[in-house]
Structure formats: C-alpha cells, structure tokens
Coordinates of C-alpha atoms in Angstrom, one line a residue:
X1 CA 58.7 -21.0 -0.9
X2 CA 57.2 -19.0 -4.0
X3 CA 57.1 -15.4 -3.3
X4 CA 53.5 -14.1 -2.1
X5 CA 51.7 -12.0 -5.0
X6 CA 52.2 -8.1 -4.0
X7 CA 49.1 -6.4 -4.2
X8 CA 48.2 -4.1 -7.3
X9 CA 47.8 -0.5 -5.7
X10 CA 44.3 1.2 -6.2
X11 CA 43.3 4.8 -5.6
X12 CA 39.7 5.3 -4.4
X13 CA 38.5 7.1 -7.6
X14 CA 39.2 4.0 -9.6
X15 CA 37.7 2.1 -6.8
X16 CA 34.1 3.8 -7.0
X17 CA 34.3 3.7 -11.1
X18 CA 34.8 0.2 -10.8
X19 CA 32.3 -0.6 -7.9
X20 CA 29.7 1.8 -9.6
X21 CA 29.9 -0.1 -13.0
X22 CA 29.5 -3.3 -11.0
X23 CA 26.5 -1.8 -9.2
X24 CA 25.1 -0.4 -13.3
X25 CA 24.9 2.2 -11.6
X26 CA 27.1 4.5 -14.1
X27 CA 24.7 4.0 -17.2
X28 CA 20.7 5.2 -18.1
X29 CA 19.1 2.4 -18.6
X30 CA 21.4 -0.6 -18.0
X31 CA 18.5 -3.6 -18.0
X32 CA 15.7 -2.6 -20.3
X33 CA 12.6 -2.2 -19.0
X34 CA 9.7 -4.2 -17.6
X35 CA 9.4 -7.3 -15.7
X36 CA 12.5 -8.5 -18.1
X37 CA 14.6 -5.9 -16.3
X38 CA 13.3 -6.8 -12.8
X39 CA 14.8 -10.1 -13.4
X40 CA 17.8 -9.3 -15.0
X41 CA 18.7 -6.4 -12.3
X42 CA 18.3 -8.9 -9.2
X43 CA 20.3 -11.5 -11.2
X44 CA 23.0 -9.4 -11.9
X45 CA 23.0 -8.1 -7.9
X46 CA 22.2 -11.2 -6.8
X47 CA 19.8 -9.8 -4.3
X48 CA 17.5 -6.7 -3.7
X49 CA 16.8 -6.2 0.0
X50 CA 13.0 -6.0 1.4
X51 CA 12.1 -3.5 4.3
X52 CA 8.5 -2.3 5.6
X53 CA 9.4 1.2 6.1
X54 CA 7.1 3.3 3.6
X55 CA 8.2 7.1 4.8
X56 CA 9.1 6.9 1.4
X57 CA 8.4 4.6 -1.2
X58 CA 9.5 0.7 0.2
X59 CA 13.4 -0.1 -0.6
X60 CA 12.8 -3.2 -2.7
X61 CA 11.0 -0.8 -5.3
X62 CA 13.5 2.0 -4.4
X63 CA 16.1 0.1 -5.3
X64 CA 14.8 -1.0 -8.9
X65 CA 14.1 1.9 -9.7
X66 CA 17.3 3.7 -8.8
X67 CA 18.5 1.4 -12.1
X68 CA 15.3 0.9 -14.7
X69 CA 14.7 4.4 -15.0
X70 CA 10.7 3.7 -15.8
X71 CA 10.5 0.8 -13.2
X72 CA 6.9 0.0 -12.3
X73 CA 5.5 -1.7 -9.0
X74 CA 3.4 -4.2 -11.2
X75 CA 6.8 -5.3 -12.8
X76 CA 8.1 -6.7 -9.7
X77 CA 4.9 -8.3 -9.1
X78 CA 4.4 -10.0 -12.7
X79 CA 8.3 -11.4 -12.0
X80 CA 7.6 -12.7 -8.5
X81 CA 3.6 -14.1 -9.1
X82 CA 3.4 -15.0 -12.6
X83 CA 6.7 -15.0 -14.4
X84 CA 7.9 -16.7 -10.8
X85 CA 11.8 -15.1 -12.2
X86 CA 12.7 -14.0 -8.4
X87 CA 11.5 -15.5 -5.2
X88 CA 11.9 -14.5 -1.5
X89 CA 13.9 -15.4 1.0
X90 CA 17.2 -14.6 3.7
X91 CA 20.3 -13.5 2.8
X92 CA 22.0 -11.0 5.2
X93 CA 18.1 -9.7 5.3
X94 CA 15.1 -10.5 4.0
X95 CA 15.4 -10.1 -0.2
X96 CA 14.4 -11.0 -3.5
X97 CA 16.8 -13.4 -4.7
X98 CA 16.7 -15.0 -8.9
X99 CA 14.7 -17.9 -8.6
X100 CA 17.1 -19.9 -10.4
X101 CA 19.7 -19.1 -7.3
X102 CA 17.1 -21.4 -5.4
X103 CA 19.4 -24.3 -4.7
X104 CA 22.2 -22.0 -2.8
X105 CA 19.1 -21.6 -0.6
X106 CA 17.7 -25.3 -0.3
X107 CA 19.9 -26.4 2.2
X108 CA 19.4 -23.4 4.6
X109 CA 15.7 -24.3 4.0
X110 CA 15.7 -28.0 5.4
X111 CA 18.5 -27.0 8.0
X112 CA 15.3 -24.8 9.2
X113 CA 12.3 -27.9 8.6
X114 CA 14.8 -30.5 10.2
X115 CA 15.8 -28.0 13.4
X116 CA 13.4 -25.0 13.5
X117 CA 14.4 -21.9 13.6
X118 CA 14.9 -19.4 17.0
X119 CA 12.7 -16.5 16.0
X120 CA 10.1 -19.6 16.0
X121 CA 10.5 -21.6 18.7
X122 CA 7.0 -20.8 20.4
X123 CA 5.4 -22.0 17.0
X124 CA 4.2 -25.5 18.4
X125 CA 2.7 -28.9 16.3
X126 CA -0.8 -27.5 16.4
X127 CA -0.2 -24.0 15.0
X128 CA 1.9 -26.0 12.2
X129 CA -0.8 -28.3 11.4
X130 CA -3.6 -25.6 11.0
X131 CA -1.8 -23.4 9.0
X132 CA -0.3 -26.7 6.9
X133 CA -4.2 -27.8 6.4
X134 CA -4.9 -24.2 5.1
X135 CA -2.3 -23.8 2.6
X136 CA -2.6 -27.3 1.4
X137 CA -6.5 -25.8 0.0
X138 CA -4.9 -22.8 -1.4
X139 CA -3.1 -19.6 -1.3
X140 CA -3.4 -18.1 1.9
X141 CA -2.6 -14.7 3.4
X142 CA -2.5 -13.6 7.9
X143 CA -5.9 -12.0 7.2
X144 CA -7.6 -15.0 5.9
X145 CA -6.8 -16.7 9.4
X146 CA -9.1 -14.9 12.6
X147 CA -9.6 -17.3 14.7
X148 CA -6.0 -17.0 16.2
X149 CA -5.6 -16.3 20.6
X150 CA -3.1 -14.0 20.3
X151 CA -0.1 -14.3 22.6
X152 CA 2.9 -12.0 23.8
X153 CA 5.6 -11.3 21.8
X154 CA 9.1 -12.9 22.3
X155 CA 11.0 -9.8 20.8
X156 CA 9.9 -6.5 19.6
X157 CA 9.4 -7.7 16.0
X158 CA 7.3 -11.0 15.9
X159 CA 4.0 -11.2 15.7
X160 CA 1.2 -12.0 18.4
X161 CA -0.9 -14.4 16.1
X162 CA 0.8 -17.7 16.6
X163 CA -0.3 -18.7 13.0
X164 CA 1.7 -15.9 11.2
X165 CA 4.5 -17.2 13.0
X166 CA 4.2 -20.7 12.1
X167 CA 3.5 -20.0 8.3
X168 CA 6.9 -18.0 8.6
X169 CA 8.4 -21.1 10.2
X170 CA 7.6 -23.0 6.7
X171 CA 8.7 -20.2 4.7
X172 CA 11.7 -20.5 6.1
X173 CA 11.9 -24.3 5.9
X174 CA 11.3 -24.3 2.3
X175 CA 7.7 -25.2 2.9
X176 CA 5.8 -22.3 1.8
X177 CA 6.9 -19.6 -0.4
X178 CA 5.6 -15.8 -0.7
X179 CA 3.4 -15.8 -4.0
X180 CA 2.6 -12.5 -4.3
X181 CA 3.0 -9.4 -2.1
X182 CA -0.1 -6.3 -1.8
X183 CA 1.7 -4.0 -0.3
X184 CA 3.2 -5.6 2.7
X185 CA 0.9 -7.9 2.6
X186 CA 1.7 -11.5 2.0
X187 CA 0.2 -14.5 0.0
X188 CA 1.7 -17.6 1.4
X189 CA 1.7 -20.4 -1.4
X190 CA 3.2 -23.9 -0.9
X191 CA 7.0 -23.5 -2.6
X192 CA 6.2 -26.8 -5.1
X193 CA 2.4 -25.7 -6.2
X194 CA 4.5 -22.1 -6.8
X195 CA 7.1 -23.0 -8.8
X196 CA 5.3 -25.9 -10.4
X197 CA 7.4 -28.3 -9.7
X198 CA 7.2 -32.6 -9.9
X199 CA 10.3 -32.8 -7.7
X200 CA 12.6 -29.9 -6.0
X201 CA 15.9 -28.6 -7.4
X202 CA 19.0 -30.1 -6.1
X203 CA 20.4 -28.3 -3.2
X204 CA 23.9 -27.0 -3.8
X205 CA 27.0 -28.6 -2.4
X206 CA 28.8 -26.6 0.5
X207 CA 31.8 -25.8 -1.6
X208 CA 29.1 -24.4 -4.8
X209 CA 27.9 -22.0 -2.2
X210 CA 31.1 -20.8 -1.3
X211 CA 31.4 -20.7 -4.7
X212 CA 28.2 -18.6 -5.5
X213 CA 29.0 -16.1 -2.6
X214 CA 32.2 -15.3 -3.9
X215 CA 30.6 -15.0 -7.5
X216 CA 28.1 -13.1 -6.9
X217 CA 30.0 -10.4 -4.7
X218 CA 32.4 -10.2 -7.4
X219 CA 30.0 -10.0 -10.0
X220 CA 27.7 -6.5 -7.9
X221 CA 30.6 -5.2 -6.4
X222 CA 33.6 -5.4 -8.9
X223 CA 35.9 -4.9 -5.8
X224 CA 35.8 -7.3 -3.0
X225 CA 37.4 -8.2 0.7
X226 CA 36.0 -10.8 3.4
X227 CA 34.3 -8.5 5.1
X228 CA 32.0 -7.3 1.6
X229 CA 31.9 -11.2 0.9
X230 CA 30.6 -12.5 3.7
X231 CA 28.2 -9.4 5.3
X232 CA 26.7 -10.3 8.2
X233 CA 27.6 -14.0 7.2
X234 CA 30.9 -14.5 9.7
X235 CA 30.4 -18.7 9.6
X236 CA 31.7 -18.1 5.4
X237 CA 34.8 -16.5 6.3
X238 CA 37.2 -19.3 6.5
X239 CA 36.1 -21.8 3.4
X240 CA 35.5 -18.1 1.2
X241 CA 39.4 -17.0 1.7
X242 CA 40.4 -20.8 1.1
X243 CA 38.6 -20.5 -2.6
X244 CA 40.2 -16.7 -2.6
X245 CA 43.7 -17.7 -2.3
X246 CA 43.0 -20.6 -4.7
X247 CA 42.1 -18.3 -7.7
X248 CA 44.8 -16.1 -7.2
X249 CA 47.3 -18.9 -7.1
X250 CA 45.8 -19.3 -10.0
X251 CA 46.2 -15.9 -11.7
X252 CA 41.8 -15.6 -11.5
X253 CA 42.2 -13.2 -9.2
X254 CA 44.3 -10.0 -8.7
X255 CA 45.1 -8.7 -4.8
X256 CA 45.0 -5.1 -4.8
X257 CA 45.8 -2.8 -1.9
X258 CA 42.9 -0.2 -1.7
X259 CA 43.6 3.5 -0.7
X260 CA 43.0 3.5 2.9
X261 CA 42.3 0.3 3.6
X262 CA 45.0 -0.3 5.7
X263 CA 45.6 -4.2 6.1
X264 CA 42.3 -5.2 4.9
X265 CA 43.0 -7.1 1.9
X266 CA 40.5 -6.7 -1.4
X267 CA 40.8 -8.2 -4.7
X268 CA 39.0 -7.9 -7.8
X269 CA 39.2 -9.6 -11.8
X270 CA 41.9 -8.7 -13.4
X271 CA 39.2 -7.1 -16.3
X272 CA 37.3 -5.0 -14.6
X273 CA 40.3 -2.9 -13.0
X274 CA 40.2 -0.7 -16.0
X275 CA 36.5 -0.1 -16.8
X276 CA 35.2 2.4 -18.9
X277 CA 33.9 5.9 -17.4
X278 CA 30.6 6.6 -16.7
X279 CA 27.8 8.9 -17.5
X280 CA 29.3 11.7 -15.0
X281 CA 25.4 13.7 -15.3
X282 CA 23.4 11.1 -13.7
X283 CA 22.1 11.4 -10.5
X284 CA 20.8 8.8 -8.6
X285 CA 19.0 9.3 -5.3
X286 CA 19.5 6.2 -3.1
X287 CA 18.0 4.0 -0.5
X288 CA 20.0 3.9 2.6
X289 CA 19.6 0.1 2.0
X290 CA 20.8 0.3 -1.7
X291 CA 23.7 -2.4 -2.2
X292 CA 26.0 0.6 -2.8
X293 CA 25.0 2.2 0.8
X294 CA 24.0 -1.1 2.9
X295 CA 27.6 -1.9 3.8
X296 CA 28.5 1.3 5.6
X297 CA 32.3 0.8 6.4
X298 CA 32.9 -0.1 2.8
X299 CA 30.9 2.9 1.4
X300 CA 32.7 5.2 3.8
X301 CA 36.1 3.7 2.3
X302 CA 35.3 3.9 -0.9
X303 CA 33.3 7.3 -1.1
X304 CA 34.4 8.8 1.7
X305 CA 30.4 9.2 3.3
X306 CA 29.7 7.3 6.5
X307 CA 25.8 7.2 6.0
X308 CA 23.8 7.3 9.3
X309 CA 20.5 5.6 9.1
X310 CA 19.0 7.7 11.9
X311 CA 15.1 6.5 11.7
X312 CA 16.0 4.5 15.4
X313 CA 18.0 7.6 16.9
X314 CA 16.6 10.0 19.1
X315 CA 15.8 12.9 17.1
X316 CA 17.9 15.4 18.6
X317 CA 20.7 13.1 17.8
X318 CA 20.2 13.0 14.6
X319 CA 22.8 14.1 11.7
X320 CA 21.1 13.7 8.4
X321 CA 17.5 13.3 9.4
X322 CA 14.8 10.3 10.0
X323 CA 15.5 8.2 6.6
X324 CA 18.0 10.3 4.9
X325 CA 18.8 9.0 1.2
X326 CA 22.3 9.3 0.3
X327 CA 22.8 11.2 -3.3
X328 CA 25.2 10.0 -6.2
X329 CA 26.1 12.6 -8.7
X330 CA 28.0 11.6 -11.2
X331 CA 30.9 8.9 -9.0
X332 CA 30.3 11.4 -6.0
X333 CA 28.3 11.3 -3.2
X334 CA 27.6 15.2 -2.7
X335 CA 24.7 15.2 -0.3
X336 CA 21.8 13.2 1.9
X337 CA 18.2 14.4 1.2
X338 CA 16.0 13.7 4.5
X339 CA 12.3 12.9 2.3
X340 CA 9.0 12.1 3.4
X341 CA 5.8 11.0 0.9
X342 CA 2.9 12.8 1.7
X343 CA 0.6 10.4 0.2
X344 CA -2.8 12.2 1.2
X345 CA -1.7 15.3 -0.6
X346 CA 0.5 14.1 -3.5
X347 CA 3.8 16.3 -2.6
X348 CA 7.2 14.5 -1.5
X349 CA 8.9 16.8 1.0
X350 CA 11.9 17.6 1.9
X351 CA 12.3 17.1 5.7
X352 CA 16.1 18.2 5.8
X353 CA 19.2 19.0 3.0
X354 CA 22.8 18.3 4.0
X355 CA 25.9 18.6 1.7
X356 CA 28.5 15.7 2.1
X357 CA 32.0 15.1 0.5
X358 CA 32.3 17.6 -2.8
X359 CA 28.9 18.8 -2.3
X360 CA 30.4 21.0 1.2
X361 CA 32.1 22.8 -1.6
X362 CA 29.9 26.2 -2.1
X363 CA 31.5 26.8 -5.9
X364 CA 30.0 23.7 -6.4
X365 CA 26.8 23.6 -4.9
X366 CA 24.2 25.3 -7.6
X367 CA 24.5 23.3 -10.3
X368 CA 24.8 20.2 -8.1
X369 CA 21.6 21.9 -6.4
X370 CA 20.0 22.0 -10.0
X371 CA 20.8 18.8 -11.1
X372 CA 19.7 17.2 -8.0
X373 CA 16.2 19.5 -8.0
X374 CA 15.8 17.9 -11.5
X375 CA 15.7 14.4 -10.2
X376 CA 13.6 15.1 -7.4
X377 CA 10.8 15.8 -9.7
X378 CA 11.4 12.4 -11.3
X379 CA 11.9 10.8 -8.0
X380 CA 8.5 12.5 -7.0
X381 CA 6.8 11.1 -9.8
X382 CA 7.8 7.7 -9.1
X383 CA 7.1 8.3 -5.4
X384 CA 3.3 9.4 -6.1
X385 CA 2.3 6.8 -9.3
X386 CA 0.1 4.0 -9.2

C-alpha cells in the first residue's frame, strides 16, 4: 500500500494569519463599500449569521461592519429587497446566504414542503391556507394578520399566533421567502414573485453540496477539520471526509498537523499556507457570533481565547459579562469588552473590561488600551447612526 501523506506541521501564529486572511479580516477595506460589498462579503463567507439580540447593535449588521469599515444598515437592505444579491435562510442558524447559493438550499426546502418540519408540527391545513391566500395578494408581514386565537407555545421560542408559525413553515419549505426586514420585523413574500422567477433554480445534487460545504469552509476559514466543516451539521461528516481524502490523493489538498490539536486532523490549500502579513494596527471589535468567534473550540485552538457567551448565565456566574465582544488587535485577541447601547441617550457603555491572552500583559496594556479606546469611538458611531 502507498504510504499515507504525513501531515505538514503548523504553529498556531501561522494558523490565525492564515484563518484571519481567510476571514478579510487582516486588511481596511477588503470589499468596497455599499450594497456591492454586502454581497461580495457574504459571498466570500458564505454566510452571515442573524440573531434578535439588540443589547448592542444586531450581529448580522455587526458582523458587516466588522469588515466594510463604512457599512450602512440600508446596504443590507438594498442587497436583500431590491438588488435580491443575498437571501435568508438555515445554515447551522438562521443567516444570510448569496442568493446565487440558492440551489445548495432547494433540496432542504422541499425535504421541509414534502415532510414538515418539527418546530411546526401544530401548524395545521387551515393556518396554511389563510396565510397561503394572503401572501398570494401580496407581501405580507405577522402584524398585518389580527385575527389569529393565540395558542400555547410548544417550546420557549415559538410563537403563540398559529399564523406566524405557518408562514415560517413555507419559509422553510421554499414557499415564501423574507423580502425585506424593519428591524426584526419581517415581510414575507412568495420565493418565485421575489426572485422573479418563470421556473425555480435547479436544486443541487447531494455530492455538489458536499462539494459546496467543503468549498465554502475552505474558502472563510483558510484552515479546516470536520468538526469546522460540518458545525452543527454531524449528518455531513462521512460523505465531507470521503471528498477530503479524495483531494489530497490528489495533491488538492495538503494535511497539516495544527499546534495543539492533538489527533484532530485539519488541512488547508496548499497556497494559502504562506499568506502575506496583515495590517498588525487594526482593531476589530467582534460579535460573539462573528465567523471568527462562533465556533468556540476552534477559536480557543487557534487564538488561545475560550469566549463565553454569558447573556443565558446567571449573573453572578458570569466571566466576561452579559454579551461580551471578543477584541482582535492586530492577530491577537487581547481582551472582551462587555457593551451596552443606550439608545435613549446616545452613549454606548461599557458594562465590564477584561484583558485576555497578550492583553493580561500590563507592559502591554496602554497602548492596546489606546488603540482599542480609538475604535470604540468608531464602534460608537456606528452603534448610534441612522
């Protein structure tokens, strides 16, 4: 038998320089600006995660910004509603996703219409016909429908109006799409009248989704193993490390064994295992659900930080703070910033400041403190526009 491929070895400081290229997170202005950018940024990630929690500004926009240094809100919205460039849907959450991506998602969508979903299993044929008969006559948001009886909840997150749940039922069967977003606030449109279409993309085969997942994690994350791959996606597993040990038998891909790591096995592209260094003065202050933060085990690895997202933990539990945002100077995380918007009177605040990895280091500490105060103002700015 042909001798296995030993894996390339990989120190953890090349590891974050190639990962935070991958991210664009090591350059100013890496996408332009605009609703251009907006596109371009989720293509390139592949996805940007959606959450409802507003102690500071929502992570979708967070996120954006953290890489189109003047990101607006109305960008994301002329992408999604008019330029119809990204769309909404699951991936290991709910996330904005390149609309031309939309046939990975097809056949998720009528696995849903064929079988239903779980979270939706009290939605029954007459809530799906009222809400169908609505949306056929136009756009349609929750608060244009009152004459719902609510009913208990099944788990701690679903709705009591019976027709939210059933227009969620056909966006996740492909039916509906979200058209526009106020706030948290969904328009529901049908997905065909959306995107214009005479006839639906093609779904994707099984084998050009493994295909995409394995693309698109080696495209944001330069560095890859199962785990990163396939987060929160366990099903993947098997078919993704069939196509893995494919391209490396055929030289596409190189193994490398990752400071650390132990036996979990990563691999990367052979050209991006040298990249170029990075603007070592920015300073980036991050979601906790950021694609660089989001997988916790792997940004632990990596950087070294295990971040705690602590808004669910009893408070005198807590570590960092409520929603603590993890803080990337340079290819370093140095500290988490506990922040809170104070809308009514225009001030972000600063709930709690921890120092983390180089940042414990007191020689260190005022001109990371400066730097860091110096984005704040920016970050504040952002925070309190529009």
């Amino acid at each position: 038998m042909p001798r296995a491929t030993e894996p390339l070895p990989l120190n953890n400081a090349s590891a974050r320089r190639i990962w935070l290229r991958a991210q664009r997170l090591d350059m100013p202005s890496p996408f332009g600006e605009g609703a251009a950018a907006v596109a371009a940024a989720v293509d390139h990630l592949g996805y940007v995660q959606i959450d409802t929690i507003n102690v500071i500004e929502r992570c979708h926009h967070h996120i954006l910004f953290s890489r189109i240094p003047n990101y607006r809100r109305a960008d994301l919205k002329q992408a999604q509603s008019a330029d119809k460039s990204v769309f909404e849907y699951w991936t290991h959450a709910l996330s904005y996703i390149p609309s031309k991506d939309i046939g990975f998602f097809l056949p998720a969508m009528k696995a849903h219409k064929r079988e239903g979903h779980k979270w939706f299993s009290s939605v029954t044929p007459s809530d799906t016909r009222k809400v169908m008969r609505l949306l056929r006559a136009g756009p349609l948001t929750i608060r244009d429908i009152d004459d719902d009886v609510l009913t208990e909840k099944e788990h701690l997150w679903q709705s009591r109006k019976p027709s939210k749940r059933a227009l969620q039922l056909a966006f996740y069967g492909g039916v509906a799409t979200v058209s526009e977003r106020t706030g948290m606030l969904k328009t529901y449109e049908l997905m065909i009248r959306h995107f214009g279409w005479d006839k639906p993309p093609k779904p994707a085969s099984a084998s050009a989704f493994i295909a995409y997942l394995l693309d698109r994690a080696l495209r944001s994350q330069g560095i890859v193993s199962l785990e990163s791959i396939c987060h929160l996606d366990a099903p993947s597993k098997k078919a993704v490390r069939r196509l893995i040990d494919a391209r490396v038998r055929r030289k596409e891909l190189v193994p490398l064994a990752l400071e650390g790591a132990g036996k979990q096995e990563h691999w990367a592209r052979s050209d991006v295992l040298e990249p170029a260094e990075g603007d070592p003065d920015l300073v980036h202050i991050l979601s906790p659900f950021d694609p660089l933060i989001i997988q916790r085990k792997r940004t632990e690895l990596i950087f070294g930080y295990g971040h705690r997202f602590e808004a669910y933990v009893p408070k005198q539990k807590r570590l960092f703070g409520y929603f603590a945002l993890p803080v990337l100077v340079g290819n370093e995380i140095v500290a988490a910033l506990d922040l809170k918007t104070d809308r009514q009177n225009k001030k972000l605040l600063m709930q709690k400041w921890s120092w983390v990895g180089p940042g414990k280091k007191q020689a260190a500490r005022k001109e990371l403190k400066r730097r860091i105060e110096e984005e704040l103002d920016r970050f504040e700015r952002f925070q309190l526009a529009e």
